[in-house]
Coordinates of C-alpha atoms and ligand atoms in Angstrom, one line a residue:
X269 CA 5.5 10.8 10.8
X270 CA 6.5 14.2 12.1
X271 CA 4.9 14.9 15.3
X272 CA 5.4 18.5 15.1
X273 CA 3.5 21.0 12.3
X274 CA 6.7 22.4 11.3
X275 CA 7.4 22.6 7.9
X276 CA 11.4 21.1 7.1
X277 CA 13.6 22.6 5.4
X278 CA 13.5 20.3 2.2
X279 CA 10.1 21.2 2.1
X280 CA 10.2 25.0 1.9
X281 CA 12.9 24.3 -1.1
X282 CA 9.9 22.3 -2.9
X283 CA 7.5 24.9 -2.8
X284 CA 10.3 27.4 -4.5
X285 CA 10.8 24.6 -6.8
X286 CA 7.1 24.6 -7.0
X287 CA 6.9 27.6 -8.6
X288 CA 9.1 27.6 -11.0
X289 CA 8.9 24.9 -14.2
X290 CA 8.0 21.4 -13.4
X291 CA 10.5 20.3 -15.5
X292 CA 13.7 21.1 -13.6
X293 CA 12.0 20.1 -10.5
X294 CA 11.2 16.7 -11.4
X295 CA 13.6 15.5 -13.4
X296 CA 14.9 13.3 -11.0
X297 CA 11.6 11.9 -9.8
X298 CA 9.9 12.0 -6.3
X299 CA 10.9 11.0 -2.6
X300 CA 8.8 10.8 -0.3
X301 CA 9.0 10.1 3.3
X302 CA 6.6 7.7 4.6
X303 CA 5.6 6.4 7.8
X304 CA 3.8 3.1 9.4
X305 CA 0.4 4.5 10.5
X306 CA 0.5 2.2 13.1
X307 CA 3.6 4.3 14.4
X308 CA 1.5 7.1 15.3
X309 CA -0.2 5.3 18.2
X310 CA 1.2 3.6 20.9
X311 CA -0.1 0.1 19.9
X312 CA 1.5 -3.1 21.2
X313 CA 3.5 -5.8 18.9
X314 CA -0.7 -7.8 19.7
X315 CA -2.6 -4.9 18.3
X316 CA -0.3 -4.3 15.5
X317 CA -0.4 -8.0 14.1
X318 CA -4.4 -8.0 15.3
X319 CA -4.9 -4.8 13.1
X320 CA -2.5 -6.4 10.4
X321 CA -4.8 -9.3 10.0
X322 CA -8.2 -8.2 10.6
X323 CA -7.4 -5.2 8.1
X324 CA -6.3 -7.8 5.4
X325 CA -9.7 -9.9 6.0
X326 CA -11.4 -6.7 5.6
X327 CA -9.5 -6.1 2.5
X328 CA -10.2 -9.7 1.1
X329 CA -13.9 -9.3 1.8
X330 CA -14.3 -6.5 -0.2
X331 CA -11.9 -7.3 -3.2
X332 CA -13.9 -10.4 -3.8
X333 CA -17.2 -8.9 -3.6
X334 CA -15.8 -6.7 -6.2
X335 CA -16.2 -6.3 -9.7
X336 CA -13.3 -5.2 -12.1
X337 CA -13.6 -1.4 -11.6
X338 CA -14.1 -0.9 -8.2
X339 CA -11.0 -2.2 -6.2
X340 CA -10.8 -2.0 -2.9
X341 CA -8.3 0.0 -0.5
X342 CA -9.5 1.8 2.5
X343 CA -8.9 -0.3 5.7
X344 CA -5.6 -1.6 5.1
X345 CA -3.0 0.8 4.1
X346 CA 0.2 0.9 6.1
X347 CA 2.3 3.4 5.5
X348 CA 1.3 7.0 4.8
X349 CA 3.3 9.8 2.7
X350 CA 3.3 13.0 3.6
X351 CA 3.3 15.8 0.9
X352 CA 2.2 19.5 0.3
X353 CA -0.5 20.7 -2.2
X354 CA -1.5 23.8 -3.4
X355 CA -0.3 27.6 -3.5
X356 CA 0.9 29.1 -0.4
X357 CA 1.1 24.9 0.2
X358 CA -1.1 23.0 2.7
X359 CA 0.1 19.7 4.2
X360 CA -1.2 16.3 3.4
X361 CA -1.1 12.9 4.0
X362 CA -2.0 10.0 2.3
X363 CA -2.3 6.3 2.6
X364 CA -0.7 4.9 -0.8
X365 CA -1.8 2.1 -2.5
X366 CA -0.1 -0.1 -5.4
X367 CA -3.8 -1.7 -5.7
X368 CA -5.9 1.4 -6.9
X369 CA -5.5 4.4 -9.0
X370 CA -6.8 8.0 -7.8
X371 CA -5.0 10.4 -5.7
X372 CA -7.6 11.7 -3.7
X373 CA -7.8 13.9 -0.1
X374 CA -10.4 15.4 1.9
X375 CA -11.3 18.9 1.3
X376 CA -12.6 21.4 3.6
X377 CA -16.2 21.4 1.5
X378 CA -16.9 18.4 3.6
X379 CA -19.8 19.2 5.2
X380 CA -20.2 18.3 9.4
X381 CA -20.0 14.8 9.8
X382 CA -19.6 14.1 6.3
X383 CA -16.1 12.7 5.8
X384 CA -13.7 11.6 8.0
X385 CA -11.0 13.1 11.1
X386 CA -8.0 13.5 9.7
X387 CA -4.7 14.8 11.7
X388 CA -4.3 17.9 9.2
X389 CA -6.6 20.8 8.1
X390 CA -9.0 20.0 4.9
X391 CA -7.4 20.7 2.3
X392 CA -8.8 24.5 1.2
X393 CA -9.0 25.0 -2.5
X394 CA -10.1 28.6 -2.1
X395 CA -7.1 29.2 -0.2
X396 CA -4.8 28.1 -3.0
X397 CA -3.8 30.1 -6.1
X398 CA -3.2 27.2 -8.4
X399 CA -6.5 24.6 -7.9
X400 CA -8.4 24.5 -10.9
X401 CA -11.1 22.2 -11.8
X402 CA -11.2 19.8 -14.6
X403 CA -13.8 20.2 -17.0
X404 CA -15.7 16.9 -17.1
X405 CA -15.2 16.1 -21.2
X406 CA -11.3 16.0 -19.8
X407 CA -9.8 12.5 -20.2
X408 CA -8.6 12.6 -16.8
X409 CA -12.5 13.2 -16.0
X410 CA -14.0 10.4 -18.0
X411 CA -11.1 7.7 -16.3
X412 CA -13.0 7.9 -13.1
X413 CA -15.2 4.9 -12.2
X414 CA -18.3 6.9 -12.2
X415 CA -18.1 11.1 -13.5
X416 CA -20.6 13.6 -14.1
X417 CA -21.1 17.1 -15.1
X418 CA -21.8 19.7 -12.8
X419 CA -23.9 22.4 -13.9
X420 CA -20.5 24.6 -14.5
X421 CA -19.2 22.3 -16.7
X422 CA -16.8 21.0 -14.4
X423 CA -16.2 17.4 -13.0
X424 CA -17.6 15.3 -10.5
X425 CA -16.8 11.7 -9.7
X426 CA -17.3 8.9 -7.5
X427 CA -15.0 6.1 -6.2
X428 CA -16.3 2.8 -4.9
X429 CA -14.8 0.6 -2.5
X430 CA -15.8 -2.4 -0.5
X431 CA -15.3 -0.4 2.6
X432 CA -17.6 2.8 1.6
X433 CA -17.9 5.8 -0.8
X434 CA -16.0 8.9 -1.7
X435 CA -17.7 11.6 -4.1
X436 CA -16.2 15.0 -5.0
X437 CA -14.9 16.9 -7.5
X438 CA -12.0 16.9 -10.1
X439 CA -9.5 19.6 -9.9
X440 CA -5.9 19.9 -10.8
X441 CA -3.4 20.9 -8.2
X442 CA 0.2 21.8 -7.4
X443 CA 1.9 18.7 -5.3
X444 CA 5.0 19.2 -3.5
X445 CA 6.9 16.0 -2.2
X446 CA 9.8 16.0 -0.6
X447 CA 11.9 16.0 -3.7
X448 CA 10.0 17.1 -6.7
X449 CA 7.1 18.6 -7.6
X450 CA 4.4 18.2 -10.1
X451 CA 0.7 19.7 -11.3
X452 CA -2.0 16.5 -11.2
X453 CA -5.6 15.5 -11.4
X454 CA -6.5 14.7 -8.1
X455 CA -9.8 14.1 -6.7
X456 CA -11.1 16.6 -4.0
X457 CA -13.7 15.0 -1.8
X458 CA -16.8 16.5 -0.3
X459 CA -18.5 12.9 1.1
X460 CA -16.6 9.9 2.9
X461 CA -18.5 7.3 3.8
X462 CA -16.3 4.5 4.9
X463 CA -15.3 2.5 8.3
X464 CA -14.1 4.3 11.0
X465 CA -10.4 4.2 11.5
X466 CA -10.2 3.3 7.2
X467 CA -8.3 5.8 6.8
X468 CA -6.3 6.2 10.2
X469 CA -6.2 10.4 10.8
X470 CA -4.6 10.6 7.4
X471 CA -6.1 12.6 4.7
X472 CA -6.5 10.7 1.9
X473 CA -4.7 7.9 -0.8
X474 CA -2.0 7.8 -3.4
X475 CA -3.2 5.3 -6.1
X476 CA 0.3 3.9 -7.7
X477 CA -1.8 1.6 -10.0
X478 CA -1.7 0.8 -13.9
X479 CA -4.6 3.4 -14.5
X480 CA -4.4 6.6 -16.2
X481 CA -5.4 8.8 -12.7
X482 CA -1.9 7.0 -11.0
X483 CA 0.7 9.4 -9.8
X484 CA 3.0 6.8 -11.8
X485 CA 0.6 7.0 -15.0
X486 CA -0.2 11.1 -14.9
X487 CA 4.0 11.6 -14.3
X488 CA 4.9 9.8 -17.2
X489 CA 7.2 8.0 -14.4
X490 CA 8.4 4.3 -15.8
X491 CA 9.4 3.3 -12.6
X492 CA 8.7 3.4 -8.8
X493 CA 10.3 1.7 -5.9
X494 CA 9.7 1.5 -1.9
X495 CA 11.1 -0.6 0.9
X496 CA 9.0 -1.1 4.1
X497 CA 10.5 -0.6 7.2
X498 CA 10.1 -3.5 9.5
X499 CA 6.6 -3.8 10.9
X500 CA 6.8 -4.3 14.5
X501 CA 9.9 -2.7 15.2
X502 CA 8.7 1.1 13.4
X503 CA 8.0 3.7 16.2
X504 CA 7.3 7.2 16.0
X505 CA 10.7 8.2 16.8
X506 CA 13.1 5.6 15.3
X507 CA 13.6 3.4 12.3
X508 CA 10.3 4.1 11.3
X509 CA 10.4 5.8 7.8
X510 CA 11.1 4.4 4.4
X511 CA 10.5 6.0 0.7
X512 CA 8.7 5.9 -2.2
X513 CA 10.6 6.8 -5.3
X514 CA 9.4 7.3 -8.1
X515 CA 10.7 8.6 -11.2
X516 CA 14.3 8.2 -12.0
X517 CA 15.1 7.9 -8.4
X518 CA 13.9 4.8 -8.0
X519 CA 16.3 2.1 -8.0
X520 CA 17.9 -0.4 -6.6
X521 CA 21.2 -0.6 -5.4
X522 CA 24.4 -2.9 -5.0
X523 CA 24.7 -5.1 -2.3
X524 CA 22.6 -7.8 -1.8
X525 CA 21.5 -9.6 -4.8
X526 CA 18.5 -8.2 -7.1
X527 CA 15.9 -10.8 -8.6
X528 CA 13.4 -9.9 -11.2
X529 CA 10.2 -11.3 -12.6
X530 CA 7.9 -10.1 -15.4
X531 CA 4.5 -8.9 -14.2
X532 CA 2.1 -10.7 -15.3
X533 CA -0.6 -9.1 -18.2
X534 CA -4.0 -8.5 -16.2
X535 CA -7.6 -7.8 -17.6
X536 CA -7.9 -5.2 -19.4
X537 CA -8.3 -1.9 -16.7
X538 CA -7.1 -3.5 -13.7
X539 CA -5.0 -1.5 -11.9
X540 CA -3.3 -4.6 -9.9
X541 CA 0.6 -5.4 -10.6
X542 CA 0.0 -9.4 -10.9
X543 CA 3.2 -11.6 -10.3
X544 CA 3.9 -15.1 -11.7
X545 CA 4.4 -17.1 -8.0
X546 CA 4.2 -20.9 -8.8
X547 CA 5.5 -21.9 -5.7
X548 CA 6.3 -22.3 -1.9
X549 CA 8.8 -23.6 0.0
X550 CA 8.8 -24.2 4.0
X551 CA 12.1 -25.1 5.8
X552 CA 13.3 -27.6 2.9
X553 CA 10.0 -28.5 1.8
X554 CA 8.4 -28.0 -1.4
X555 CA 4.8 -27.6 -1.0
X556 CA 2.5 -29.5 -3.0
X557 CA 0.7 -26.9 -4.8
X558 CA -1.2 -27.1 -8.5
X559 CA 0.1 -24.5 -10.5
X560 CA -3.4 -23.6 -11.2
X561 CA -3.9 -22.4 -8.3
X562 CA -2.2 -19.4 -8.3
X563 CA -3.5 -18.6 -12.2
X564 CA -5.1 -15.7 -13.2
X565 CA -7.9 -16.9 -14.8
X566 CA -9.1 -15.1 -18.9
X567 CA -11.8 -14.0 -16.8
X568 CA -10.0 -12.3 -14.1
X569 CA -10.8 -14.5 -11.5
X570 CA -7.7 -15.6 -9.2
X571 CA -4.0 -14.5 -9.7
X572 CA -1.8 -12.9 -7.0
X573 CA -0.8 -9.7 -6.9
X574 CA 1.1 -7.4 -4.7
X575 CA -1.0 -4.7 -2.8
X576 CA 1.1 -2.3 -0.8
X577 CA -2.6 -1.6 0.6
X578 CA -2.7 -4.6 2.0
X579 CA -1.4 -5.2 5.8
X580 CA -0.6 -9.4 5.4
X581 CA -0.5 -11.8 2.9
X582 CA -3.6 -13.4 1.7
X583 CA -3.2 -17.0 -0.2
X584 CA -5.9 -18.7 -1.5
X585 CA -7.3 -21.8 0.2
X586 CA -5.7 -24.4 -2.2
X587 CA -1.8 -23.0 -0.9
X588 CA -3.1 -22.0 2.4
X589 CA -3.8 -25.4 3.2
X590 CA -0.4 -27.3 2.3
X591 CA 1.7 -24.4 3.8
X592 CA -0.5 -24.6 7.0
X593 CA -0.4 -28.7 7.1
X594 CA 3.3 -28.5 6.3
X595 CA 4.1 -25.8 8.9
X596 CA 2.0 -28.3 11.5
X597 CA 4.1 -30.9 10.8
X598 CA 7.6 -29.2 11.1
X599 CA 6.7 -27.4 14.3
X600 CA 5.2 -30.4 15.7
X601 CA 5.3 -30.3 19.6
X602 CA 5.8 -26.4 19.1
X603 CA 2.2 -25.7 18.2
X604 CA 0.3 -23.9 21.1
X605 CA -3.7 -22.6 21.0
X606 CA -3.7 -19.3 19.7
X607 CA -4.8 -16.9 22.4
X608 CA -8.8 -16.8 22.5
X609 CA -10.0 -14.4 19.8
X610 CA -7.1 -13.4 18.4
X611 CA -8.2 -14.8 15.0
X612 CA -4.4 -16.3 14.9
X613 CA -4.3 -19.5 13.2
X614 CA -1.0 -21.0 14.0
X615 CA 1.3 -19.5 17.2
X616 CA 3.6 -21.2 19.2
X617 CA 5.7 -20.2 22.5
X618 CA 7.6 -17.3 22.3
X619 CA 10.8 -19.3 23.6
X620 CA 9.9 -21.9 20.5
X621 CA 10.1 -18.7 17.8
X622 CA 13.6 -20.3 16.5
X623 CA 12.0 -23.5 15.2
X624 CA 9.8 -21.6 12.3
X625 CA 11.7 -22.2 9.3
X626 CA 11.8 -19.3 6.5
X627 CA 9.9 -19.7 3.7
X628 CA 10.3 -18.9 0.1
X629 CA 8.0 -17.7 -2.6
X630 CA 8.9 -18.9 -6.0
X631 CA 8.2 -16.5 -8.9
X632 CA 8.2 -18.3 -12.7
X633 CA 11.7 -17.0 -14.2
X634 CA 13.5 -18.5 -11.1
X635 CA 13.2 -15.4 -8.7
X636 CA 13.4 -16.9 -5.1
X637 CA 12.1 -14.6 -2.7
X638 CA 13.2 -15.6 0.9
X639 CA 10.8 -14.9 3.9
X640 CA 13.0 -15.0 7.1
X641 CA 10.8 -15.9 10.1
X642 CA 10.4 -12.3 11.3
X643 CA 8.3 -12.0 7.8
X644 CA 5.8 -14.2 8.3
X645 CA 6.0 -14.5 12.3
X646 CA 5.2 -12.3 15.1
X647 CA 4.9 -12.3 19.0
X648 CA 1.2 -11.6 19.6
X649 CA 1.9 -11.1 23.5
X650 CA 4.8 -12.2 25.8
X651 CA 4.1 -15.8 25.5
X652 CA 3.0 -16.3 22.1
X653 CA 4.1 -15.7 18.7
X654 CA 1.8 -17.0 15.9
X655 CA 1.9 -16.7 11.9
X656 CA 0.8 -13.0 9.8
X657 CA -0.8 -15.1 6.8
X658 CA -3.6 -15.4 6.1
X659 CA -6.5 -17.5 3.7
X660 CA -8.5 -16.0 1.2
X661 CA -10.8 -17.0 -1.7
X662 CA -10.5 -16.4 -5.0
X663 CA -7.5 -14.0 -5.4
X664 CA -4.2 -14.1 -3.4
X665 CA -2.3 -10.9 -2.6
X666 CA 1.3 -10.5 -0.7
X667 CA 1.0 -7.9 1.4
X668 CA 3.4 -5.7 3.2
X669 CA 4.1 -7.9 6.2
X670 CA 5.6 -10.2 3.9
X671 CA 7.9 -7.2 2.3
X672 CA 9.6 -6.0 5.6
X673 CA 13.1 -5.0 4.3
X674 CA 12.5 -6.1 0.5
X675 CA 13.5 -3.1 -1.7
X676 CA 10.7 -2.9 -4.5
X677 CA 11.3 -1.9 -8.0
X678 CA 8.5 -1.7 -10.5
X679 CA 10.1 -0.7 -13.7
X680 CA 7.1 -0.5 -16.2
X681 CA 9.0 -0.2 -18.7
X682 CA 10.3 -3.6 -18.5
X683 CA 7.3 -4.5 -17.4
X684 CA 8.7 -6.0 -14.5
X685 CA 9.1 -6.4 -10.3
X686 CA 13.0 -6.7 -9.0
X687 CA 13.3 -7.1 -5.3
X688 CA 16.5 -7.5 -2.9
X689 CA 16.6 -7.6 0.6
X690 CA 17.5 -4.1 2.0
X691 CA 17.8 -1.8 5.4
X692 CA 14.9 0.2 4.4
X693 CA 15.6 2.6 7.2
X694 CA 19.0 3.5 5.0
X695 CA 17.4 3.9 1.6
Ligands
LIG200 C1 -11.5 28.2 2.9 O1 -10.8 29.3 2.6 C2 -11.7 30.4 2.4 C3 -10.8 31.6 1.8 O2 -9.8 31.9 2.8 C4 -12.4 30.8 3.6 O3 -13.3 31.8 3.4 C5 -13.2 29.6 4.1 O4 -13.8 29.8 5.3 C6 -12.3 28.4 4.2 N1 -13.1 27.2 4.5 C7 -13.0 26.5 5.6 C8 -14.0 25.4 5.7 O5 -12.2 26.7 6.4
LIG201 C1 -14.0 20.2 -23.9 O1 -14.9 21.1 -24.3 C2 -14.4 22.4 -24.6 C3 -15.6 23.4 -24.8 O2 -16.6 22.8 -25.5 C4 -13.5 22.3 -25.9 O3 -13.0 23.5 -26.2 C5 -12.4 21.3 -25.5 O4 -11.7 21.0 -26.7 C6 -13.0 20.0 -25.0 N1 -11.9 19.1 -24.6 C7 -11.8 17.8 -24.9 C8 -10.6 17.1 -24.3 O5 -12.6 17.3 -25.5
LIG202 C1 16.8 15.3 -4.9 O1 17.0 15.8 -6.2 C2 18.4 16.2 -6.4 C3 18.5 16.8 -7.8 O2 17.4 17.5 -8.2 C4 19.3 15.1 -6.2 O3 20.6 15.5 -6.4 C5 19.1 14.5 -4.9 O4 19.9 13.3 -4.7 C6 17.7 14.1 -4.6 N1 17.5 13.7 -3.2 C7 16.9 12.6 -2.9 C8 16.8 12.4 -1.5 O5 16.4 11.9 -3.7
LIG203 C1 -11.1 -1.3 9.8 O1 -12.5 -1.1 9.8 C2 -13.2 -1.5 11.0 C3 -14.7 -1.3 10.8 O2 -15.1 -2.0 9.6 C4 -12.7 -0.8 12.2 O3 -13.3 -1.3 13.3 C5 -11.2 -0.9 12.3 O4 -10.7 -0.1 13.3 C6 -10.5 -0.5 11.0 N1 -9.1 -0.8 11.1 C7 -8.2 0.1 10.8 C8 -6.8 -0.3 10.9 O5 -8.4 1.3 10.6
LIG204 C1 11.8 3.3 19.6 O1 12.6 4.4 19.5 C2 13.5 4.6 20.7 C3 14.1 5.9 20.6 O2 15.1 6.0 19.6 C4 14.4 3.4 20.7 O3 15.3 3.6 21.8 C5 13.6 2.1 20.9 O4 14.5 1.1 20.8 C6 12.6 2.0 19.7 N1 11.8 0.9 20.0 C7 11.6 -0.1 19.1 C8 10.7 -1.2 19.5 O5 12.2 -0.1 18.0
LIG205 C1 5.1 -35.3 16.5 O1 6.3 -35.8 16.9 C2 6.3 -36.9 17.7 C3 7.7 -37.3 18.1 O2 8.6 -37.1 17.0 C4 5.6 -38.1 16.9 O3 5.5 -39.2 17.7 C5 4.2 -37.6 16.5 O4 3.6 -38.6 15.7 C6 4.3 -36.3 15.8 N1 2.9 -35.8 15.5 C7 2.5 -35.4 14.4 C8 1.1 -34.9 14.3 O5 3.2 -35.4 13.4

């Protein structure tokens, strides 16, 4: 994240490009810089994993409790992309979020006290020459959860998550990213109620999900791609930013080897990308898991997916269990207590870090996904470093821990997820 409130360069360019037809503009998709929010405070490699973790539980929590149309991503979001909207252009930032759909930021018609601090200005819509709001028989209207017409005719919605409320209003703005710019539906909100620290001093969410509000789905974009930057070693000032493509920009390059899977079909409105994992592997062992366990249910019960709103990796109790016994086993006489209330499970001495083996997911399809150590392992303090995983029930979810210096495509097109291990930092 930019400390300062200068506008770059590249910037300026997009809001010329801004005015002038979409089309030429963005042709060749979206980039767009973003940032661990965790790299904006000065947090130690202990609170970063602590924040990781408890952020995923809270995530878990609420995605369970939910029902199909009201997903969950407000406490656990990463990385943050900044962006300009409106005319003259206002900056933004926003959490995104392969797990949910709306694109969404505060707006200065939040009354006192009720949304949330953010590091930028509200958004002002009466300070911008090209917000208009959506009439609420719009089909951009009636894909919100829950919509309603104000007395003017125009759109009002509301967004529930486990983690609180957002209500507002429907508009349609210009959004400048760092290369490209488009005119979307975006949600302007007026109420906030959610956990402190949800949305951590941004402004507000990019949904990348299957749904019609997406910025994937309302650009007509077939494919998006993003590469986190490693976790613990992002700081404001270094090696801490990575993109999100999407668009025709989004690919992957030569270099190390690319694996693909097809996504797997979900229920019907969903807006999670499911993947076919059937497998684990620890050191050179095979866990002993039922395939079942990892199956998405006909009534959209279990499944994995992959959240990029979601800090760590959550598995299910049926592959939490093996992977925890078998890791017990093959560290045996590494194994320390975790610290007291850290909520770790498994940690040994720093000094002993070099006996975790690497892991591997198996996708169906044969794609092998290789988690070295540093993907599922982190020093919690100068003594101890202990395992970022995490149990869960019902649903399992690979967070972004897990996807330190994975390249992501998602071509929807193809319907499917290629990976290959990359120096995000480069991309
Ligand atoms: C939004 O902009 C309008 C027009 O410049 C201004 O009158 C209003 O005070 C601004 N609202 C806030 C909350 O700053
Ligand atoms: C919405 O209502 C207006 C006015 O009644 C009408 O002109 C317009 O075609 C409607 N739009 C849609 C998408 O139904
Ligand atoms: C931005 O778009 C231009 C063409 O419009 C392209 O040549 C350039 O590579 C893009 N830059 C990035 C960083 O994607
Ligand atoms: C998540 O929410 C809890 C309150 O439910 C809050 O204490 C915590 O700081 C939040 N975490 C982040 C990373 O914002
Ligand atoms: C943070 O950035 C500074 C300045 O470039 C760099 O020297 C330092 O090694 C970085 N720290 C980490 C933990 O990457
Ligand atoms: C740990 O290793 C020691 C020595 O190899 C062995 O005697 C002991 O049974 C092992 N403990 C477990 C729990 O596997």
């Amino acid at each position: 994240m930019r400390e300062t409130m200068e506008i770059s360069p590249v910037f300026i360019v997009l809001v010329l490009c801004s005015t002038a037809t979409l089309v030429t503009c963005s042709t060749t998709g979206f980039r767009m810089e973003l940032t661990h929010v965790d790299a904006k405070g000065s947090y130690t490699a202990a609170e970063r994993v602590q924040r990781a973790m408890s952020s995923t539980r809270q995530r878990m929590v609420s995605l369970a409790a939910t029902d199909v149309s009201a997903p969950v991503h407000w406490n656990t979001s990463q990385y943050i992309a900044e962006y300009l909207i409106g005319t003259p252009p206002q900056r933004a930032e926003a959490l995104i979020d392969t797990g949910s759909d709306l694109i969404w930021t505060q707006c200065s018609t939040c009354l006192q006290g009720s949304c949330v601090e953010q590091g930028l200005p509200f958004y002002n819509a009466s300070m911008s020459d090209s917000f208009h709001p959506v009439p609420c028989n719009d089909t951009l209207c009636v894909a919100n959860q829950e919509h309603t017409c104000a007395k003017d005719g125009s759109c009002t919605f509301g967004a529930f998550y486990g983690a609180g409320d957002a209500r507002g209003s429907i508009g349609t703005e210009v959004f400048a990213f760092e290369n490209g710019t488009a005119t979307l539906t975006f949600g302007c909100v007026k109420s906030l109620l959610i956990s402190p620290g949800s949305l951590d001093g941004s402004s507000g969410l990019i949904g990348l999900g299957r749904g019609p509000l997406s910025l994937v789905s309302q650009t007509g974009a077939t494919k998006f791609s993003y590469c986190h930057t490693p976790y613990l070693r992002s700081n404001a000032t270094a090696g801490a930013s990575s993109h999100l493509f999407v668009g025709d920009s989004a690919s992957l390059s030569g270099g190390s080897p690319v694996m693909s899977m097809s996504f797997l079909e979900g229920p019907k409105d969903y807006p999670f990308y499911y993947v076919p994992l059937v497998g684990i592997t620890v050191g050179q062992t095979r866990l002993s898991i039922p395939p079942s366990v990892f199956a998405l249910k006909q009534n959209g019960e279990g499944g994995v997916f992959v959240d990029s709103g979601s800090p760590t990796t959550a598995l299910v109790h049926g592959a939490y269990g093996p992977l925890r016994e078998e890791l017990t086993r093959q560290l045996n006489g590494s194994l320390v207590p975790p610290p007291a209330r850290s909520g770790m499970d498994l940690c040994v001495a720093v000094a002993q870090e070099k006996t975790v083996p690497s892991m591997v997911f198996h996708f169906s399809g044969g794609a092998d996904m290789v988690l070295p150590p540093e993907n599922y392992w982190a020093p919690l303090d100068d003594s101890t470093s202990c395992m970022v995983m995490d149990h869960s029930s019902g649903l399992s979810i690979i967070g972004n821990f897990q996807l330190q210096n994975k390249h992501l495509l998602y071509d929807l097109a193809k319907d499917e997820l290629s990976f290959q291990t990359a120096d995000c930092s480069s991309l």
